[in-house]
Short mmCIF file of C-alpha atoms and ligand atoms in Angstrom, two decimals:
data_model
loop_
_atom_site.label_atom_id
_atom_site.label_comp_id
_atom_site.label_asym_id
_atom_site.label_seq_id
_atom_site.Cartn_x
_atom_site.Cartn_y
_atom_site.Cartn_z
CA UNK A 1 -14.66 7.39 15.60
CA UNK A 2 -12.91 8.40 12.23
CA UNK A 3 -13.11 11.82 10.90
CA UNK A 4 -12.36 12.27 7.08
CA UNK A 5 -10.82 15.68 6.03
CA UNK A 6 -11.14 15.55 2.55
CA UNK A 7 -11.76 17.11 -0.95
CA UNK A 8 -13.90 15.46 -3.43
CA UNK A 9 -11.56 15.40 -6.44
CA UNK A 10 -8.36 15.59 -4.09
CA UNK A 11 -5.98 12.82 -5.53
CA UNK A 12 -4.50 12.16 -1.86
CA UNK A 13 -8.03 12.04 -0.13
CA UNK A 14 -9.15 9.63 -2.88
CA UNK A 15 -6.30 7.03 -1.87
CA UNK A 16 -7.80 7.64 1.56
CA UNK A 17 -11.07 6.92 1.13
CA UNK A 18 -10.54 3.98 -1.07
CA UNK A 19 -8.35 2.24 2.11
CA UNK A 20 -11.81 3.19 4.39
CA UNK A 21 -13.86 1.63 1.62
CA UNK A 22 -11.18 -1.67 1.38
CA UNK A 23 -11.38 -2.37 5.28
CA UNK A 24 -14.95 -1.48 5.72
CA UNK A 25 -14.56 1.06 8.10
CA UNK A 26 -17.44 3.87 8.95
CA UNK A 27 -16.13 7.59 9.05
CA UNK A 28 -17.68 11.03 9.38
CA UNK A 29 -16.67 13.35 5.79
CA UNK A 30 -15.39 16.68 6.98
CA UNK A 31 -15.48 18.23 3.36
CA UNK A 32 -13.08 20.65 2.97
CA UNK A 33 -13.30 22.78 -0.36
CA UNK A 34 -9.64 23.48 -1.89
CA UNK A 35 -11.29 25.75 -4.73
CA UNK A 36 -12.93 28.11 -2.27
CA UNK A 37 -9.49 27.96 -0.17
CA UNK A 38 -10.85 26.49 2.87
CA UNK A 39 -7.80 24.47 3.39
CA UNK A 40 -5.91 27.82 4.46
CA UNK A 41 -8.31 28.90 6.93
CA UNK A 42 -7.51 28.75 10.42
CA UNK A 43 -10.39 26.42 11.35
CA UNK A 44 -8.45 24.12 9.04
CA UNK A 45 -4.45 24.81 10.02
CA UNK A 46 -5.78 23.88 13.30
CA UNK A 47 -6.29 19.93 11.62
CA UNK A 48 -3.15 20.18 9.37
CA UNK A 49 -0.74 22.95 9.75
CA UNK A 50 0.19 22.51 6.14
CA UNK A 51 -3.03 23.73 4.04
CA UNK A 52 -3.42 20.22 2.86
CA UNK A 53 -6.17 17.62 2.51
CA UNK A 54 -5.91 14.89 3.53
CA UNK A 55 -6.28 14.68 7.52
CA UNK A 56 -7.51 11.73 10.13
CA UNK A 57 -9.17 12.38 13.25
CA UNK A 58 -8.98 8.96 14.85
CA UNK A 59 -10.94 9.79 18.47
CA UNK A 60 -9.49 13.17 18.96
CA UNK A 61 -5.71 12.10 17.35
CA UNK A 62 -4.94 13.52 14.53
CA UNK A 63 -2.95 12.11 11.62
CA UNK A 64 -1.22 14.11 8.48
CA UNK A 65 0.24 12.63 5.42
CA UNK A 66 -1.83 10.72 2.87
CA UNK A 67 0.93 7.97 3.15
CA UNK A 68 1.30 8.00 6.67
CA UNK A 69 -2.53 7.68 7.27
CA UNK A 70 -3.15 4.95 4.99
CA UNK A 71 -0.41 2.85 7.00
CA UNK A 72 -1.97 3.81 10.89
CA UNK A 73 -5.33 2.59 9.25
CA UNK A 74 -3.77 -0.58 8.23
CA UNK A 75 -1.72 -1.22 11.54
CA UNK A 76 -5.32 -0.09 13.37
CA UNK A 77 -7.82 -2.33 11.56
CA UNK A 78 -5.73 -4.86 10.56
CA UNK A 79 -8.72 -7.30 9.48
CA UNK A 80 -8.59 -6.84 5.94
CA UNK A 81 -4.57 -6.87 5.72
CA UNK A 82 -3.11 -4.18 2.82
CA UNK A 83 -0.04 -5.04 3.61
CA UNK A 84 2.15 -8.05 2.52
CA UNK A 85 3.54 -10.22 5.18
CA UNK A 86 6.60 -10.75 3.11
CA UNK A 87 9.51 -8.34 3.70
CA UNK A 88 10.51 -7.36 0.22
CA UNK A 89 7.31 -7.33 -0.89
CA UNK A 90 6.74 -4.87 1.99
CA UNK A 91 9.11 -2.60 0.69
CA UNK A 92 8.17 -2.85 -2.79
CA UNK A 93 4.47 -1.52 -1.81
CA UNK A 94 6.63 1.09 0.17
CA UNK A 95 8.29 1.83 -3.47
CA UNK A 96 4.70 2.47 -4.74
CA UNK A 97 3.50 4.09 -1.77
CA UNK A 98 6.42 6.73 -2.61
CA UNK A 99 6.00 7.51 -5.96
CA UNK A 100 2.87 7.67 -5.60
CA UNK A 101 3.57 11.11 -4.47
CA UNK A 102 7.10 11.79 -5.82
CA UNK A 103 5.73 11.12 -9.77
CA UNK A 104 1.73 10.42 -9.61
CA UNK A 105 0.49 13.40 -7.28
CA UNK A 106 3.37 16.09 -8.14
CA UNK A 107 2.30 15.48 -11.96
CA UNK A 108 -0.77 15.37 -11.79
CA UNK A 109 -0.82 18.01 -9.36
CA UNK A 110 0.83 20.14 -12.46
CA UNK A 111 -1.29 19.18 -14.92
CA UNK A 112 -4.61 19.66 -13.40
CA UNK A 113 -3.85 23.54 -13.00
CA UNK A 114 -4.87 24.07 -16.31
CA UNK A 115 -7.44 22.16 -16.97
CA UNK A 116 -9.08 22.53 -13.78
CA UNK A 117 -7.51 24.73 -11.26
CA UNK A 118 -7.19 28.14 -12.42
CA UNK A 119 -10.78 27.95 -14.43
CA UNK A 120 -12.31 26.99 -11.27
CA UNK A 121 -10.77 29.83 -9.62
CA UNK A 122 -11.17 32.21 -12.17
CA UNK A 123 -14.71 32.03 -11.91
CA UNK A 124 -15.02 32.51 -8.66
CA UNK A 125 -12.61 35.16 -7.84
CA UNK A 126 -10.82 38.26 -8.82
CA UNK A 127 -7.59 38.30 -9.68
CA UNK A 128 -6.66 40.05 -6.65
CA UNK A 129 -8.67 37.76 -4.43
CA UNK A 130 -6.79 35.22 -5.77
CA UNK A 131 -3.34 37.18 -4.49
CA UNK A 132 -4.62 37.99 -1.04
CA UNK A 133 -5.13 33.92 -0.61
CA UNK A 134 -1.32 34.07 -1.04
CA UNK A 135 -0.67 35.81 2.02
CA UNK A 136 -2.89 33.35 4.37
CA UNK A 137 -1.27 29.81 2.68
CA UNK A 138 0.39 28.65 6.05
CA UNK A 139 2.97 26.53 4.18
CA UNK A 140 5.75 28.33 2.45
CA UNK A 141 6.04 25.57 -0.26
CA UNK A 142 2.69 25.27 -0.89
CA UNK A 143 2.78 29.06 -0.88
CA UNK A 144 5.47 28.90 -3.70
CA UNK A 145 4.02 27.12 -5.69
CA UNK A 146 1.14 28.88 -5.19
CA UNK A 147 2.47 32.44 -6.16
CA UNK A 148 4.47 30.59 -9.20
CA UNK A 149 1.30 29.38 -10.57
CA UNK A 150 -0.56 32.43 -9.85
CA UNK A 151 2.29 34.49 -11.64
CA UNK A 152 2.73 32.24 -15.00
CA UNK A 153 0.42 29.59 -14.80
CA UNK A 154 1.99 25.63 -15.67
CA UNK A 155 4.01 26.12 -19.22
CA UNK A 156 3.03 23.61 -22.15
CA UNK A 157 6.88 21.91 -21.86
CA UNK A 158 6.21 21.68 -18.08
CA UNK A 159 2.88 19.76 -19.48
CA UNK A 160 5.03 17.47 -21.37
CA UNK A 161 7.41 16.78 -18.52
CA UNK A 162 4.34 15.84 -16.54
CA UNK A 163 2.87 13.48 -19.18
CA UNK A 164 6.68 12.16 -20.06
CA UNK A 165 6.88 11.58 -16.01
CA UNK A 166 3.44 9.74 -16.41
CA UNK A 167 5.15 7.65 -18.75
CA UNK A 168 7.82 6.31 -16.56
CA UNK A 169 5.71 5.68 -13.93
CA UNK A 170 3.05 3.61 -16.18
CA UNK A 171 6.47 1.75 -17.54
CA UNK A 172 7.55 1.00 -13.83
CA UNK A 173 4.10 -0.53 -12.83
CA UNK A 174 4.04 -2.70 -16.29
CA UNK A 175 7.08 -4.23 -15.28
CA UNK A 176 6.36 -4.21 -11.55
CA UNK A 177 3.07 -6.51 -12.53
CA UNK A 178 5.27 -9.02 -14.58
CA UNK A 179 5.56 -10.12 -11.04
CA UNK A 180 2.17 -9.49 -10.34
CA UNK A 181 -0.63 -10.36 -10.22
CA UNK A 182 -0.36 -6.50 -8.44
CA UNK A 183 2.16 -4.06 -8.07
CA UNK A 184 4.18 -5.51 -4.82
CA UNK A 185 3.53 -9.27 -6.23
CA UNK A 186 0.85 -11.60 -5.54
CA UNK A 187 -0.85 -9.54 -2.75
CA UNK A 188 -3.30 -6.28 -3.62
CA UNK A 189 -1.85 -3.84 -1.48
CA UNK A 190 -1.64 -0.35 -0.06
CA UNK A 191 0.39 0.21 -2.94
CA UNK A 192 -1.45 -0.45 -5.27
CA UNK A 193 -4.56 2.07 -3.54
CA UNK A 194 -1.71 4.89 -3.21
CA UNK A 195 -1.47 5.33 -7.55
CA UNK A 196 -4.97 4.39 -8.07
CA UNK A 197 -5.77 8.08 -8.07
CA UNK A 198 -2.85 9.21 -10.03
CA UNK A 199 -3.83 7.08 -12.71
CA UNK A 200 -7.09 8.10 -13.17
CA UNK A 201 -6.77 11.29 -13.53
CA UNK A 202 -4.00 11.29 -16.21
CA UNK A 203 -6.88 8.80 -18.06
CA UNK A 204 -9.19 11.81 -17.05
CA UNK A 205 -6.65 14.42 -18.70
CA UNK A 206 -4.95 12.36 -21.58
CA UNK A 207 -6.61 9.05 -22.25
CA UNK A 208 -3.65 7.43 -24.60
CA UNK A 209 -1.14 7.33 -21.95
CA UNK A 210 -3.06 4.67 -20.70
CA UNK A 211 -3.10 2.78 -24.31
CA UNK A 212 -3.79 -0.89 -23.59
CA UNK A 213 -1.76 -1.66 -26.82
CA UNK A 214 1.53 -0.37 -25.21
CA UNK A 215 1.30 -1.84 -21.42
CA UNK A 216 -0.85 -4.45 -21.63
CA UNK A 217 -0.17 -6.12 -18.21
CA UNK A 218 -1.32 -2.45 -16.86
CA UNK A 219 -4.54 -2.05 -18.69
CA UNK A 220 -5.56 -5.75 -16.95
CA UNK A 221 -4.68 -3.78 -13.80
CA UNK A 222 -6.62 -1.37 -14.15
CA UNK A 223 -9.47 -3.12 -15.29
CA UNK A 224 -9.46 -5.12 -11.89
CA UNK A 225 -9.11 -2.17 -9.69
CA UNK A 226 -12.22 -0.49 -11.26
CA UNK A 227 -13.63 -3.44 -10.50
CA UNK A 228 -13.10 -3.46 -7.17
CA UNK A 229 -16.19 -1.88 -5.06
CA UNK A 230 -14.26 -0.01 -3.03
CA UNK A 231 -12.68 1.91 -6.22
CA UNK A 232 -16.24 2.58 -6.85
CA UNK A 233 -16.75 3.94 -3.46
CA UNK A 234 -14.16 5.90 -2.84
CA UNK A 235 -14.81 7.49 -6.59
CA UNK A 236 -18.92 8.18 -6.17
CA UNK A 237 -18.26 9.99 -3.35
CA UNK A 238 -20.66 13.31 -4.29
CA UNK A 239 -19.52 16.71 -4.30
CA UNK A 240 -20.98 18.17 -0.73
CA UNK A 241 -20.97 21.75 -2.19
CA UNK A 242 -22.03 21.12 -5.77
CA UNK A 243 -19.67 23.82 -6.92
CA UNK A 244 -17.22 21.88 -9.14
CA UNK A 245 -13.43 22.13 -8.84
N1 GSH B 301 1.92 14.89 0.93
C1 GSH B 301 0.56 15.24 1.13
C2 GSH B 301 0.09 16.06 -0.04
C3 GSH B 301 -1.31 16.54 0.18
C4 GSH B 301 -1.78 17.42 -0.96
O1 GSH B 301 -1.00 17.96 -1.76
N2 GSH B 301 -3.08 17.57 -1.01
C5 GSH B 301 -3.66 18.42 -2.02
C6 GSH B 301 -4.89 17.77 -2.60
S1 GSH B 301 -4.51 16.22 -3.35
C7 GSH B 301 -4.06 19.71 -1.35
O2 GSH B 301 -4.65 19.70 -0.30
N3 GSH B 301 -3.74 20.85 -1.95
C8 GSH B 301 -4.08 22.10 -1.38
C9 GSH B 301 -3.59 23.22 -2.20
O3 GSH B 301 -2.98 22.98 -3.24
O4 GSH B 301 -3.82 24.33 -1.77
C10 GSH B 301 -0.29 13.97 1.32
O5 GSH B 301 0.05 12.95 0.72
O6 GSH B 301 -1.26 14.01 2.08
#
């Protein structure tokens, strides 16, 4: 049995899901809601001591680590293979699997505070509700960044780092798929699922950095993996608690 703890709009439980979707697998959702700050409750640390979606109950073993999880499901249900059999092209998906977090969640990450984050949470709590969910964040860098946001909210030239970060990583990928068809060659691959999410939402929050015009090769990538139906999947998956961001 596989048990999904996961957010709706959550970047790292998207790449999760769309892995289920890829190998076919059946799992139970364990919705957790990040704007109501249920990743911080106990009931929660318990799963993953770090406040963080996404986490894998694989019969009573649990897993941590969007990354990591997305690899045990691939060495566990090995039937649709998401991994290349080729060594370098191994690493290369590695490479993607990486900055997938490094650039494409710790940007986007930034830039949905804005937009989405601190209206969501403005409307449903005070300000100093919003300060005593400081004090139960079990993860003191998650806590930081927490209490930094709280304090001065993300700056407009932090914006532009984010989007200018955006734009290396889009300039990567369009000369990673000169090699392609995908990003670690000619097999669709784990890495390719780990910046899927990344790359929708900075269409979602600034549609030109995805210009066709300026990385074509790219655009005909992403074409394909909307195309795929486990893109669709792991994308439709409907908000449990109706309650937005
Ligand atoms: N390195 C972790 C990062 C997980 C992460 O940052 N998850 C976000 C959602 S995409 C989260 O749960 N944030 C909780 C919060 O900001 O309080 C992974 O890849 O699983």
């Amino acid at each position: 049995m596989l048990t999904l703890y996961h957010y709706v709009n959550s970047l790292c439980s998207q790449k999760v899901r769309m892995c289920l979707a890829e190998k076919g697998l059946d799992w139970q959702s364990r919705h957790v809601h990040l704007g109501k700050f249920e990743q911080w409750q106990p009931a929660y640390t318990r799963i993953n001591p770090k406040g963080f979606v996404p986490a894998l109950d694989h019969d009573g073993r649990i897993l941590i680590e969007s990354n990591v999880i997305i690899e045990y499901l691939e060495d566990s249900f090995p039937d649709t293979r998401l991994r290349p059999k080729d060594a370098y092209a191994r690493a290369l998906m590695r490479r993607w699997t990486y900055d997938s977090e490094e650039i494409g969640h710790a940007n986007a990450n930034a830039l949905s505070h804005n937009r989405f984050h601190a209206p969501g949470w403005a409307q449903r709590f005070t300000p100093q509700q919003l300060q005593d969910f400081l004090t139960t964040c079990p993860y003191p860098m998650l806590a930081a960044r927490y209490g930094r946001r709280l304090a001065h909210g993300v700056s407009a030239a932090e914006e532009e780092t984010a989007y200018a970060a955006f734009g290396f990583l889009f300039d990567q990928m369009e000369a990673a798929l000169a090699n392609g068809p995908w990003l670690a060659g000619d097999d669709y691959s784990l890495g390719d699922i780990a910046v899927t999410p990344s790359v929708k939402r900075a269409e979602v929050l600034r549609p030109s950095v995805l210009d066709p015009a300026r990385r074509p090769l790219m655009a005909d990538w992403w074409r394909r993996i909307q195309a795929r139906p486990a893109y669709k999947l792991a994308f439709s998956f409907p908000d449990p608690d109706q309650a937005g961001r």
